[in-house]
mmCIF file of C-alpha atoms in Angstrom:
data_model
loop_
_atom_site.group_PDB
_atom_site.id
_atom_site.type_symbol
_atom_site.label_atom_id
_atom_site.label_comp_id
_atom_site.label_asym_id
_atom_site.label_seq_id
_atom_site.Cartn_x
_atom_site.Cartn_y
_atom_site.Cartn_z
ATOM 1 C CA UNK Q 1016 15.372 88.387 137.679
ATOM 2 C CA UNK Q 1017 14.886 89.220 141.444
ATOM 3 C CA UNK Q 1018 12.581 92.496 142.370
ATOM 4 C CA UNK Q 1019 10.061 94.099 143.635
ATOM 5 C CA UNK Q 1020 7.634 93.134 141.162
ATOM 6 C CA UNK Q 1021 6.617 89.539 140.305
ATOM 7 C CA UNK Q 1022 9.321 89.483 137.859
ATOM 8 C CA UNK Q 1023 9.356 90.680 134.404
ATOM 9 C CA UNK Q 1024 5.937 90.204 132.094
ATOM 10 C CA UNK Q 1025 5.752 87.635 129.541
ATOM 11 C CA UNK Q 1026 4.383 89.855 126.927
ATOM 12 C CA UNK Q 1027 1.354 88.979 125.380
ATOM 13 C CA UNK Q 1028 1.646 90.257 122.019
ATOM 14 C CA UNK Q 1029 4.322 90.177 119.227
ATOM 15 C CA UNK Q 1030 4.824 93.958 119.085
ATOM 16 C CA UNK Q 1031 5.684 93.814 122.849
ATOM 17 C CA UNK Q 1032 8.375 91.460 122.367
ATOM 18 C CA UNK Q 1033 9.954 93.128 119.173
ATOM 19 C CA UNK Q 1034 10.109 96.051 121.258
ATOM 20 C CA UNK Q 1035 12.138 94.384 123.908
ATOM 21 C CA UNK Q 1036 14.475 92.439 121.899
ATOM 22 C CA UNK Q 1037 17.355 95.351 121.531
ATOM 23 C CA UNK Q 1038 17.488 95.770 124.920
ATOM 24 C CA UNK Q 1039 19.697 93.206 126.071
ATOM 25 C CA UNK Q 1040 23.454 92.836 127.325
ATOM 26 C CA UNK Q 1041 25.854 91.741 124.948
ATOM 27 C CA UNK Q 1042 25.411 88.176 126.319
ATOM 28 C CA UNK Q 1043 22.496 88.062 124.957
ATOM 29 C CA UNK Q 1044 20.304 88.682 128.422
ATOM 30 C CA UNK Q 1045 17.207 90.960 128.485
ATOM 31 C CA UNK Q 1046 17.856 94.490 130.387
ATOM 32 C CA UNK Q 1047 15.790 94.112 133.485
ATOM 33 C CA UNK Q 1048 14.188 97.590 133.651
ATOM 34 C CA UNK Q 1049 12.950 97.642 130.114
ATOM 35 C CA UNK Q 1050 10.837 93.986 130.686
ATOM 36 C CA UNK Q 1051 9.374 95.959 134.157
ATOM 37 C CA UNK Q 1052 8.568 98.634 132.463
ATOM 38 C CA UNK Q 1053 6.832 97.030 129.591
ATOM 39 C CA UNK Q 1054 4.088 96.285 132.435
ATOM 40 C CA UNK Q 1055 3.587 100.046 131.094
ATOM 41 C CA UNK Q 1056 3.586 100.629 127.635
ATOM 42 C CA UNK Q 1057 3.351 104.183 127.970
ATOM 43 C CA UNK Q 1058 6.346 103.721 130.741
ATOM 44 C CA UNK Q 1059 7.958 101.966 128.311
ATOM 45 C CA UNK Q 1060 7.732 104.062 125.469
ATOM 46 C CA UNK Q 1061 9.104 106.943 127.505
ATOM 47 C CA UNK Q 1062 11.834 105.007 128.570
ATOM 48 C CA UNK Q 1063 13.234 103.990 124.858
ATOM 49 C CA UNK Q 1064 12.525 107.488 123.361
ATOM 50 C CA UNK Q 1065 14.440 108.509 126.216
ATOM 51 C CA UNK Q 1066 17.040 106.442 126.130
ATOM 52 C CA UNK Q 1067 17.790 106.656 122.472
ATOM 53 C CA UNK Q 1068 17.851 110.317 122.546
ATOM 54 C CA UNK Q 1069 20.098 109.858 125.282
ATOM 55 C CA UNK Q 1070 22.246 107.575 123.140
ATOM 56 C CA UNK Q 1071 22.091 107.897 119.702
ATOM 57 C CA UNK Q 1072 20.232 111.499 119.324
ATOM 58 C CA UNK Q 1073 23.231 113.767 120.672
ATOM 59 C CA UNK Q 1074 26.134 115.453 119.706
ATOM 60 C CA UNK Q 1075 27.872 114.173 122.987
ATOM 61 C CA UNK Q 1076 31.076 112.440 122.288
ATOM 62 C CA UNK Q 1077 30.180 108.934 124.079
ATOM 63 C CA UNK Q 1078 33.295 109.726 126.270
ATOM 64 C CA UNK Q 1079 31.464 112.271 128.166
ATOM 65 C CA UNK Q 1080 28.126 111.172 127.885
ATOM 66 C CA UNK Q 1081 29.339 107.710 129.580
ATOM 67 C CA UNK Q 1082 31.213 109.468 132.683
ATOM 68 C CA UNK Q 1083 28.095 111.630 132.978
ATOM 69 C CA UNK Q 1084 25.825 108.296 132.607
ATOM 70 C CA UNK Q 1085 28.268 106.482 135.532
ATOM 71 C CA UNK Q 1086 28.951 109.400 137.483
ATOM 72 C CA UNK Q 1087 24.953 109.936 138.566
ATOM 73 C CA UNK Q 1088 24.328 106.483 138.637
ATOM 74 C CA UNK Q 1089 26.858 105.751 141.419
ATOM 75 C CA UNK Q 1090 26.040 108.640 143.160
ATOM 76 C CA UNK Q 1091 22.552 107.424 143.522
ATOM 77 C CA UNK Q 1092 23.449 103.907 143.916
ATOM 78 C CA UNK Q 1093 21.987 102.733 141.017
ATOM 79 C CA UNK Q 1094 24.707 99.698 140.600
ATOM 80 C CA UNK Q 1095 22.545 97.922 138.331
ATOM 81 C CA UNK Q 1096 22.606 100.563 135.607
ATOM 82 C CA UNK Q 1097 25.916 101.872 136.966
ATOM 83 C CA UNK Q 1098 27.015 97.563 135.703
ATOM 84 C CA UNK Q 1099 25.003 97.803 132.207
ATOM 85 C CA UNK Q 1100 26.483 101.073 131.484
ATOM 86 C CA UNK Q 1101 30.412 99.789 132.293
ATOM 87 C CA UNK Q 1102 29.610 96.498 130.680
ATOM 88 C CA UNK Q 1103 27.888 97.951 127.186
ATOM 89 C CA UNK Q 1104 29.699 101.333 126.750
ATOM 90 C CA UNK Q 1105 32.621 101.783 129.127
ATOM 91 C CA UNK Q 1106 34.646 100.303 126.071
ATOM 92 C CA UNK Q 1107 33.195 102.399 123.471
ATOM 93 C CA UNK Q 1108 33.852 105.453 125.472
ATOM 94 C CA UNK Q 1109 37.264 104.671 125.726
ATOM 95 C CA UNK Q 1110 36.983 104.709 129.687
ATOM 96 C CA UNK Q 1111 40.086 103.260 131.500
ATOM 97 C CA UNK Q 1112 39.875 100.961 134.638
ATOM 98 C CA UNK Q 1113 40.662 103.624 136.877
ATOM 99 C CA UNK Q 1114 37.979 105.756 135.066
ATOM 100 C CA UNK Q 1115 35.328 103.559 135.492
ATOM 101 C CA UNK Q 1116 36.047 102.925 139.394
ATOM 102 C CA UNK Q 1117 36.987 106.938 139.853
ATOM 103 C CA UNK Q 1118 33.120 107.144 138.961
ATOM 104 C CA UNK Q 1119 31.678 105.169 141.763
ATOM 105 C CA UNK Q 1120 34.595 106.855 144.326
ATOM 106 C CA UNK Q 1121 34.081 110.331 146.351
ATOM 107 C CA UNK Q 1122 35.404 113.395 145.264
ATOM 108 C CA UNK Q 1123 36.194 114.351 142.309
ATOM 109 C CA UNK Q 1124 39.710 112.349 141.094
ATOM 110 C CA UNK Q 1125 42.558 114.036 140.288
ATOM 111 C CA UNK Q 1126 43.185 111.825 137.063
ATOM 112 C CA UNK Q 1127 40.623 113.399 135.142
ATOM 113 C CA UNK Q 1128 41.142 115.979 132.740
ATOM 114 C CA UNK Q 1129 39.492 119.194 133.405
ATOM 115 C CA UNK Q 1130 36.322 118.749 130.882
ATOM 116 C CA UNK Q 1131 35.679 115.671 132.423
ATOM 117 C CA UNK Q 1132 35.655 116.677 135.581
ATOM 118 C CA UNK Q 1133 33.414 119.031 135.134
ATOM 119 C CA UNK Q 1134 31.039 116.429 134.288
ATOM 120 C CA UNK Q 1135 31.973 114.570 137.395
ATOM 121 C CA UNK Q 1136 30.978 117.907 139.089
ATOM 122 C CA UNK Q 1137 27.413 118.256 137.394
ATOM 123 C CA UNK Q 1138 26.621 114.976 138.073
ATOM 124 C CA UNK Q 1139 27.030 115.498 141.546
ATOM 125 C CA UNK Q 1140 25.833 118.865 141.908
ATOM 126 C CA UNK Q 1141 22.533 117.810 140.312
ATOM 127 C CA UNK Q 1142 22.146 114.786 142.396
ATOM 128 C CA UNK Q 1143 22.846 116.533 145.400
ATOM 129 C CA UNK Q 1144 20.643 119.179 145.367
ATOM 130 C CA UNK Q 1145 18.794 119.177 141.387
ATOM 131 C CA UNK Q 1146 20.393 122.657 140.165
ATOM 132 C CA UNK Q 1147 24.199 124.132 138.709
ATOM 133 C CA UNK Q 1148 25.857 126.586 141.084
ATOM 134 C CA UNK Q 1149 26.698 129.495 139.253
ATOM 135 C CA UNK Q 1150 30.964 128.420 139.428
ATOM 136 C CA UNK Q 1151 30.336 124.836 137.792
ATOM 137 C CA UNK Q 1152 28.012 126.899 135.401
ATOM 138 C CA UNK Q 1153 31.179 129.086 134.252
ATOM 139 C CA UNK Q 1154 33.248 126.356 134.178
ATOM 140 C CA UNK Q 1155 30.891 124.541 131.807
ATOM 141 C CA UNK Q 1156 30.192 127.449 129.742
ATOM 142 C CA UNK Q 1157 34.127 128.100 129.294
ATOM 143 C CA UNK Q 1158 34.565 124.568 127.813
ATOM 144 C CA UNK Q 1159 31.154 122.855 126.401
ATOM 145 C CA UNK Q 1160 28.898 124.594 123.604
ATOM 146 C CA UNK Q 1161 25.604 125.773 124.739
ATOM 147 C CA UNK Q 1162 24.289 122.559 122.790
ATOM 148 C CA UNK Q 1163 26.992 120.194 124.911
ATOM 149 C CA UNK Q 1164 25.291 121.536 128.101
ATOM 150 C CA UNK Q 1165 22.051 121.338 127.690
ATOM 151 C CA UNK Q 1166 22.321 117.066 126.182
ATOM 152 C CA UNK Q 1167 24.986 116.855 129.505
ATOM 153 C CA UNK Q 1168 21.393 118.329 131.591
ATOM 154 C CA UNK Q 1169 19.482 115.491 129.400
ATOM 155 C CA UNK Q 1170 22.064 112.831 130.000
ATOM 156 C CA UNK Q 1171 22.430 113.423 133.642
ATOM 157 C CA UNK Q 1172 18.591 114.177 134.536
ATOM 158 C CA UNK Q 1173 17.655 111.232 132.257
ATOM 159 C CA UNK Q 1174 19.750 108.844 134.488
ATOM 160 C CA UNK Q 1175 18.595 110.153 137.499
ATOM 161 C CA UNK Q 1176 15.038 108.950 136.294
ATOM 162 C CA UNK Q 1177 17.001 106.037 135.467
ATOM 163 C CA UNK Q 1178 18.532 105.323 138.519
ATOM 164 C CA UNK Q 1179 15.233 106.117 140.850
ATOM 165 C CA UNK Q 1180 13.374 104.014 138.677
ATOM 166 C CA UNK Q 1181 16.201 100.800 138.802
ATOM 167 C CA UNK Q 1182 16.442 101.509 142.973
ATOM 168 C CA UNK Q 1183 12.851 101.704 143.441
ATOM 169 C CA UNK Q 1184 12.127 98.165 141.768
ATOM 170 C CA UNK Q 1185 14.893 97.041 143.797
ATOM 171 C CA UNK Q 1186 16.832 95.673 140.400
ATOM 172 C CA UNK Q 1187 20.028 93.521 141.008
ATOM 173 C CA UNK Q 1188 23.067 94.321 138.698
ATOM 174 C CA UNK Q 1189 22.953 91.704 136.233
ATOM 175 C CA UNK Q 1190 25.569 88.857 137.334
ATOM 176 C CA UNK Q 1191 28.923 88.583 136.525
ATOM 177 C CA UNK Q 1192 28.540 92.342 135.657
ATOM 178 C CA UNK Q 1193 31.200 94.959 137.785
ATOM 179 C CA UNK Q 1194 30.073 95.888 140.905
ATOM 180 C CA UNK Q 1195 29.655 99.646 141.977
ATOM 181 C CA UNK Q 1196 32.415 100.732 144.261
ATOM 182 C CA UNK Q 1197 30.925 101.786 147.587
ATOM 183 C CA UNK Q 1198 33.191 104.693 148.807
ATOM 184 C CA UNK Q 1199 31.389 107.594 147.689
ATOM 185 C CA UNK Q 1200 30.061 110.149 150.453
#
């Protein structure tokens, strides 16, 4: 693992590593972020509650939680997670080739159905300026539950975090992994 940090920890107690153990691609590779962050156990910890809200604690269908998850990671060129998201849940979420690309291009693609690209829309609204104009908000509100908008807010502020935190360490997507298309604006 290449990054701004001396590479990930070799933790020194058993707890440590049973902690990290989920967190790895399907290959059987540990996630690079989570062996940073367990230089932190508190950043650590806030990163798994986080993500398993994000994941398993949410009435999201994992359709739209994974556009959401893609969308704001290729908007802030987060290509590592954008890779370990398309690699672990693309699949799952029933997310097409075109799909997955259409998340890392700009504007919003005409392909997608109108609930999804409302996601598309959030994500973008929130990383371009961290609010909902008041149109996307009626547009949400006319097709997700109160309850579907505020875990869409969790999933797409989470990744933000996400995303500044992969960016900042200066994490590589993990190789052999898809590679972020770079055409967004």
């Amino acid at each position: 693992m290449t990054g701004r940090l001396p590479g990930p920890p070799v933790p020194a107690d058993e707890e440590t590593r049973k902690l990290l153990d989920p967190y790895r691609l399907p290959d059987g590779r540990p996630l690079a972020l989570f062996q940073v962050l367990a230089h932190s156990r508190a950043a650590l910890d806030d990163l798994r509650r986080a993500t398993s809200a994000c994941l398993k604690g949410i009435a999201l269908d994992a359709r739209t939680r994974e556009i959401a998850v893609l969308r704001i990671c290729a908007r802030a060129a987060a290509e590592a997670e954008w890779a370990v998201h398309v690699e672990m849940f693309a699949a799952e979420a029933e997310l097409t080739e075109d799909e997955v690309r259409a998340t890392g291009t700009r504007g919003v693609w005409r392909g997608w159905s109108a609930r999804d690209a409302l996601v598309v829309r959030l994500a973008d609204e929130i990383h371009g300026g961290c609010t909902v104009s008041d149109g996307l908000w009626a547009g949400l509100a006319d097709e997700y539950t109160p309850r579907e908008i505020v875990e869409l807010l969790l999933v797409v502020t989470q990744y933000l975090k996400v995303a500044c935190l992969t960016n900042a360490l200066g994490l590589p997507a993990p190789e052999g992994l898809p590679r972020l298309p770079h055409d967004l604006d």
